[in-house]
């Protein structure tokens, strides 16, 4: 059996087959591998195997409810295999146990689908992403995560015009994610303020970094400041409806560190996409501005820091992201032990300390160690927090590919049942 089919079987065992099949069955997934009639027929054959799923919502199959590849399907559902997921799974798993009336159709689907996968895998293996994946010591072994094994094919089909030169830095990021820590550059390793051992996602070649950046470089920061009053009113409207329809507070401590440190977030975006059933109608301007940049990170939204609390020293371990925070509600100055009037809330990034101001943005790199504190005894500090891909250093294509990789990775994690709010995707 070919490696391509072995990967399909492994995906099925993890419950991931639906994710990949759904991708390959979309129209834009079939980038031109060749112009041969066989390649065209392969696409038609795969689509035909899903024809009944599109045709009937009540067939008990498809990629929806009941769980794809259920271990104990009912007899009623099993009888509907021809129009449901069971037939497709049997085909992709090379299962001859089911006899169909049209023997030619069954054989054709299996052989041509396998040929399509083999052709695609062979072509994508020659790309810079394919070579990056092949550099892993676990390549083609049962221990390798099937997500990475399939990544070259997924990227080749999603971005068919991208050249190896366009994706060179993306490929290095893939290599790093697969364990090539030797790709860390000296400016990272030698910087005492950047704990390089905590980097879990790294793209070489982005050039020199600095703790704080000039926010005037980005239209995002300008737009946020110009719309401060509107955004503040939208935040207040969200506060009035902070509980969802199930009575759950929309402000959540998404990590134990945040919970212990008095920091809670009203999440507007998770891993770059919207939250189901969130009342975006209450914050249209905030939403529009945030979606004007390629959102990244685990969460983006309004952060509240309770009085006399702070986030302890840490780093976020991803050099492809920048963070922007605009002050929404900043507590007044306090008097320190020396009798001086000083700002009550601060953030230290690397060796530099800054203070929030209402309507003003701070732009910083979280690969540097950083910590926050709100020293005011009674008033909280609120900021609008936005993580986004580094548009100052990365190309649009690189960002598009990285967003796609993160999205697919999240889908795989969901299929495996390990994804949750605050989970690290890469």
XYZ file of C-alpha atoms in Angstrom:
426
model
C 0.000 0.000 0.000
C 1.305 3.476 -0.838
C 2.362 6.045 1.762
C -0.477 8.304 0.642
C -3.090 5.673 1.481
C -1.335 4.856 4.746
C -1.676 8.508 5.706
C -5.387 8.417 4.919
C -5.755 5.377 7.171
C -3.837 7.067 9.959
C -6.044 10.131 9.622
C -9.124 7.937 9.881
C -7.803 6.373 13.085
C -7.416 9.849 14.601
C -10.812 10.997 13.418
C -9.128 13.510 11.103
C -10.176 12.135 7.761
C -13.197 14.411 7.485
C -11.018 17.506 7.737
C -8.749 16.538 4.868
C -11.399 15.002 2.624
C -13.543 18.093 2.983
C -10.598 20.185 1.858
C -9.781 18.026 -1.146
C -13.423 18.022 -2.227
C -13.576 21.810 -2.589
C -13.246 23.222 -6.068
C -10.123 25.269 -5.412
C -8.337 22.336 -3.793
C -7.636 20.739 -7.154
C -4.852 22.908 -8.458
C -3.491 21.807 -11.837
C -1.237 18.833 -11.212
C -1.549 17.833 -14.843
C -3.962 18.400 -17.686
C -4.483 14.726 -18.321
C -7.943 13.191 -18.666
C -7.154 10.794 -15.811
C -6.558 13.677 -13.403
C -9.910 15.194 -14.384
C -11.665 11.879 -13.917
C -10.033 11.452 -10.510
C -11.587 14.683 -9.357
C -14.965 13.713 -10.770
C -14.804 10.327 -9.087
C -14.085 11.781 -5.659
C -16.838 14.353 -6.023
C -19.312 11.696 -7.127
C -18.638 9.704 -3.981
C -19.959 12.683 -2.012
C -22.909 13.364 -4.309
C -25.530 11.842 -2.049
C -24.224 13.703 0.992
C -24.896 16.991 -0.765
C -28.231 15.735 -2.028
C -29.760 14.611 1.251
C -29.562 16.218 4.680
C -31.180 13.265 6.383
C -29.004 10.457 5.118
C -27.158 10.032 8.402
C -23.832 10.498 6.633
C -21.620 13.318 5.525
C -19.268 15.216 7.817
C -21.856 16.381 10.332
C -23.601 15.007 13.409
C -23.034 11.556 14.796
C -19.261 11.705 14.527
C -17.284 10.818 11.426
C -16.176 7.196 11.471
C -18.264 6.299 14.522
C -17.125 3.061 16.152
C -20.672 1.779 16.651
C -23.009 3.062 13.931
C -26.627 1.989 14.040
C -27.908 -0.605 11.589
C -30.171 1.998 10.067
C -27.261 4.286 9.307
C -25.109 1.451 8.080
C -27.738 0.590 5.503
C -27.372 4.071 4.090
C -23.689 3.704 3.369
C -24.123 4.451 -0.316
C -25.390 7.930 0.441
C -23.342 8.597 3.547
C -19.922 8.779 5.059
C -19.463 5.033 5.526
C -19.141 4.409 1.793
C -16.553 7.185 1.378
C -14.577 5.958 4.367
C -14.579 2.410 3.014
C -13.351 3.646 -0.365
C -10.509 5.721 1.074
C -9.594 2.933 3.485
C -9.258 0.505 0.574
C -12.114 -1.647 1.911
C -13.519 -4.229 -0.544
C -16.104 -5.605 1.856
C -18.980 -3.619 0.351
C -20.288 -4.772 -3.013
C -21.872 -2.261 -5.304
C -24.019 -2.739 -8.336
C -21.618 -0.724 -10.444
C -18.374 -2.626 -10.084
C -16.532 -0.311 -12.477
C -17.435 2.749 -10.411
C -16.079 1.199 -7.207
C -12.756 0.175 -8.732
C -12.392 3.463 -10.560
C -12.889 5.587 -7.463
C -10.320 3.670 -5.447
C -7.594 3.514 -8.045
C -7.933 7.038 -9.354
C -8.235 8.572 -5.897
C -5.067 6.804 -4.835
C -3.357 7.974 -8.011
C -4.435 11.542 -7.343
C -3.006 11.403 -3.825
C 0.226 9.831 -5.055
C 0.646 12.422 -7.813
C -0.048 15.254 -5.430
C 2.285 13.886 -2.750
C 5.063 13.319 -5.285
C 4.772 16.813 -6.703
C 4.510 18.568 -3.339
C 7.436 16.572 -1.914
C 9.691 18.397 -4.382
C 8.663 21.837 -3.109
C 10.540 23.802 -0.466
C 7.795 22.937 2.044
C 8.008 19.263 1.115
C 11.768 19.265 1.638
C 11.312 20.998 4.992
C 8.924 18.281 6.173
C 11.225 15.552 4.829
C 14.063 16.959 6.956
C 12.324 15.696 10.087
C 13.889 12.541 11.584
C 10.346 11.165 11.942
C 9.471 11.676 8.273
C 7.477 8.762 6.809
C 7.459 7.005 10.150
C 4.378 6.073 12.207
C 5.505 8.570 14.859
C 5.128 11.610 12.614
C 2.097 13.798 13.104
C -0.066 13.274 9.972
C -0.760 17.014 9.840
C 2.835 17.763 8.895
C 2.980 14.826 6.504
C 0.046 16.238 4.557
C 1.027 19.909 4.845
C 3.071 20.096 1.591
C 0.121 18.770 -0.418
C -2.314 21.120 1.291
C -0.152 24.186 0.667
C 0.566 23.178 -2.944
C -3.119 22.939 -3.722
C -4.153 26.042 -1.789
C -1.337 28.236 -3.148
C -0.498 26.724 -6.565
C 1.317 29.821 -7.888
C 3.596 30.319 -4.865
C 7.239 29.696 -5.732
C 9.888 28.091 -3.544
C 11.482 31.507 -3.191
C 8.201 32.974 -1.951
C 7.905 30.291 0.718
C 11.538 29.979 1.777
C 11.024 31.539 5.210
C 7.772 29.637 5.719
C 9.665 26.413 5.043
C 12.231 27.328 7.679
C 9.388 27.950 10.124
C 8.108 24.446 9.361
C 11.570 22.976 9.934
C 11.796 24.756 13.278
C 8.367 23.478 14.298
C 9.550 19.961 13.523
C 12.510 20.279 15.871
C 15.303 22.106 14.017
C 16.293 24.419 16.891
C 19.567 25.131 15.117
C 17.707 27.639 12.953
C 17.632 30.134 15.826
C 19.702 33.156 14.883
C 22.399 34.747 17.016
C 20.471 37.968 17.592
C 17.864 35.870 19.409
C 20.202 33.528 21.261
C 22.477 36.305 22.497
C 19.697 38.662 23.618
C 19.291 38.201 27.368
C 15.818 39.730 27.235
C 14.469 37.173 24.759
C 14.225 33.682 26.314
C 14.931 31.740 23.133
C 14.372 28.385 24.846
C 10.687 29.357 25.125
C 10.255 29.948 21.384
C 7.829 27.411 19.963
C 7.101 29.132 16.612
C 9.937 30.871 14.822
C 10.546 32.260 11.338
C 14.200 32.987 10.560
C 15.161 35.988 8.480
C 12.825 38.626 9.934
C 15.735 40.850 10.902
C 16.452 42.852 14.037
C 13.792 43.063 16.738
C 13.072 45.599 19.462
C 10.864 45.481 22.558
C 8.611 48.416 21.680
C 7.921 49.655 18.166
C 6.667 53.002 16.912
C 2.865 52.658 16.675
C 2.683 55.394 14.029
C 4.068 52.848 11.532
C 0.755 51.020 11.463
C -2.636 52.170 10.218
C -4.165 49.852 12.838
C -2.847 51.980 15.697
C -3.890 55.207 14.018
C -7.427 53.934 13.385
C -7.816 52.683 16.949
C -6.732 56.035 18.408
C -8.932 58.023 16.033
C -11.945 55.918 17.062
C -11.188 55.736 20.769
C -14.440 57.328 21.925
C -16.567 55.093 19.695
C -14.662 51.977 20.763
C -15.093 52.930 24.429
C -18.847 53.265 23.958
C -18.940 49.899 22.214
C -17.031 48.384 25.121
C -19.575 49.827 27.537
C -22.398 48.342 25.440
C -20.688 44.949 25.618
C -20.389 45.302 29.388
C -24.153 45.666 29.619
C -24.490 42.319 27.831
C -21.435 40.596 29.281
C -23.389 37.406 29.989
C -24.274 35.155 27.069
C -27.656 33.483 26.617
C -26.562 30.618 28.863
C -25.651 33.035 31.632
C -21.900 32.610 31.181
C -19.698 35.656 31.733
C -18.015 36.672 28.465
C -14.975 37.789 30.484
C -12.831 34.709 30.923
C -9.416 33.877 32.342
C -8.179 31.850 29.407
C -5.077 30.576 31.203
C -4.303 29.763 34.825
C -1.677 32.506 34.776
C -4.296 35.103 33.834
C -6.717 33.803 36.460
C -4.151 33.928 39.234
C -3.008 37.372 38.090
C -6.366 39.105 38.024
C -6.502 39.420 34.237
C -9.690 38.547 32.357
C -10.505 38.882 28.672
C -13.694 39.421 26.719
C -12.633 37.423 23.652
C -13.729 38.911 20.317
C -11.479 36.684 18.186
C -9.924 33.296 18.848
C -6.976 32.162 16.706
C -7.860 34.911 14.233
C -11.538 34.136 13.681
C -14.841 35.231 15.148
C -16.552 33.695 18.152
C -19.869 31.977 17.556
C -22.899 33.902 18.884
C -20.816 36.897 19.984
C -22.824 40.183 19.740
C -20.662 41.850 17.083
C -23.600 44.124 16.320
C -22.735 45.969 19.539
C -19.149 46.703 18.445
C -19.112 47.193 14.642
C -16.304 49.767 14.569
C -14.070 47.789 16.911
C -14.669 44.658 14.851
C -14.021 46.381 11.516
C -10.725 47.868 12.672
C -9.523 44.621 14.226
C -10.342 42.704 11.064
C -8.316 45.177 9.009
C -5.154 43.337 10.060
C -4.247 39.632 9.819
C -5.257 38.576 13.314
C -3.170 35.955 15.048
C -2.574 34.628 18.516
C -4.928 32.726 20.727
C -7.133 35.605 21.808
C -7.938 39.204 20.881
C -10.352 41.402 22.777
C -10.806 43.611 25.832
C -8.492 42.837 28.760
C -9.287 43.857 32.339
C -6.586 44.018 35.003
C -7.882 44.109 38.559
C -6.499 46.578 41.136
C -3.163 45.685 42.737
C -2.536 42.741 40.423
C -0.392 41.956 37.415
C 0.736 39.390 34.881
C 4.015 37.742 35.995
C 7.149 37.704 33.884
C 6.834 35.510 30.770
C 7.308 35.448 26.998
C 4.923 34.250 24.292
C 7.349 32.317 22.099
C 6.267 33.359 18.578
C 8.374 35.839 16.585
C 5.823 36.137 13.751
C 3.372 38.144 15.840
C 3.195 41.674 17.169
C 0.886 42.924 19.908
C -0.999 46.207 19.991
C -2.765 47.440 23.127
C -4.818 50.620 23.363
C -5.802 52.050 26.721
C -9.592 52.042 27.222
C -9.780 52.762 30.942
C -6.541 53.711 32.687
C -6.631 54.314 36.453
C -5.363 57.667 37.730
C -1.857 58.296 39.020
C -0.895 57.268 42.528
C 1.611 58.568 45.027
C 4.616 56.329 45.545
C 6.666 55.831 48.699
C 8.832 58.806 47.786
C 5.803 61.070 47.596
C 5.948 61.282 43.799
C 2.911 61.309 41.515
C 3.404 58.319 39.182
C 1.333 56.307 36.687
C -0.477 53.440 38.390
C -0.390 50.875 35.547
C 2.677 49.811 33.584
C 4.063 47.151 31.266
C 7.711 46.159 31.037
C 8.933 44.559 27.811
C 12.581 43.549 27.916
C 14.526 46.409 29.525
C 11.891 49.071 28.750
C 8.881 50.142 30.824
C 5.902 52.003 29.360
C 2.541 53.201 30.695
C -0.876 53.042 29.077
C -2.775 56.169 28.173
C -6.418 56.284 27.187
C -6.767 56.347 23.416
C -3.059 55.688 22.807
C -1.501 52.472 21.525
C 1.509 50.506 22.679
C 3.083 48.224 20.057
C 5.481 45.547 21.234
C 7.170 42.191 20.557
C 6.168 39.463 23.017
C 9.211 37.273 22.310
C 10.820 39.584 24.858
C 10.110 38.796 28.476
C 7.312 41.033 29.696
C 5.144 41.689 32.736
C 2.360 44.069 33.766
C 1.077 45.576 36.981
C -1.838 47.771 38.056
C -0.854 49.376 41.339
C -4.051 51.338 41.867
C -5.840 50.163 45.022
C -9.425 50.411 43.737
C -9.637 50.940 39.966
C -9.100 48.421 37.170
C -7.180 48.922 33.955
C -8.817 48.006 30.611
C -7.062 47.733 27.236
C -8.056 46.552 23.784
C -5.588 43.765 22.963
C -4.799 42.758 19.364
C -2.302 40.072 18.314
C -1.536 40.083 14.592
C 1.008 38.793 12.110
C 4.021 41.053 11.672
C 3.008 43.045 8.600
C 6.159 45.157 8.986
C 8.461 42.206 8.267
C 6.407 39.488 6.530
C 5.013 39.442 2.994
C 1.284 39.179 2.360
C 1.756 35.705 0.860
C 3.738 34.510 3.888
C 0.980 35.757 6.177
C -1.740 34.159 4.039
C 0.088 30.818 4.147
C 0.694 31.056 7.895
C -2.949 31.890 8.557
C -3.923 28.871 6.490
C -1.489 26.615 8.370
C -2.835 27.780 11.729
C -6.430 27.335 10.581
C -5.806 23.809 9.306
C -3.853 22.920 12.418
C -6.731 24.095 14.572
C -9.153 21.962 12.547
C -6.923 18.930 13.079
C -6.779 19.634 16.805
C -10.560 19.920 16.961
C -10.903 16.637 15.108
C -8.599 15.035 17.669
C -10.652 16.578 20.478
C -7.772 18.550 22.016
C -8.608 22.120 20.915
C -9.988 24.559 23.465
C -9.941 28.292 24.081
C -6.412 29.291 25.028
C -4.851 26.180 23.478
C -1.531 26.636 21.703
C -1.973 25.709 18.042
C 1.682 25.789 16.991
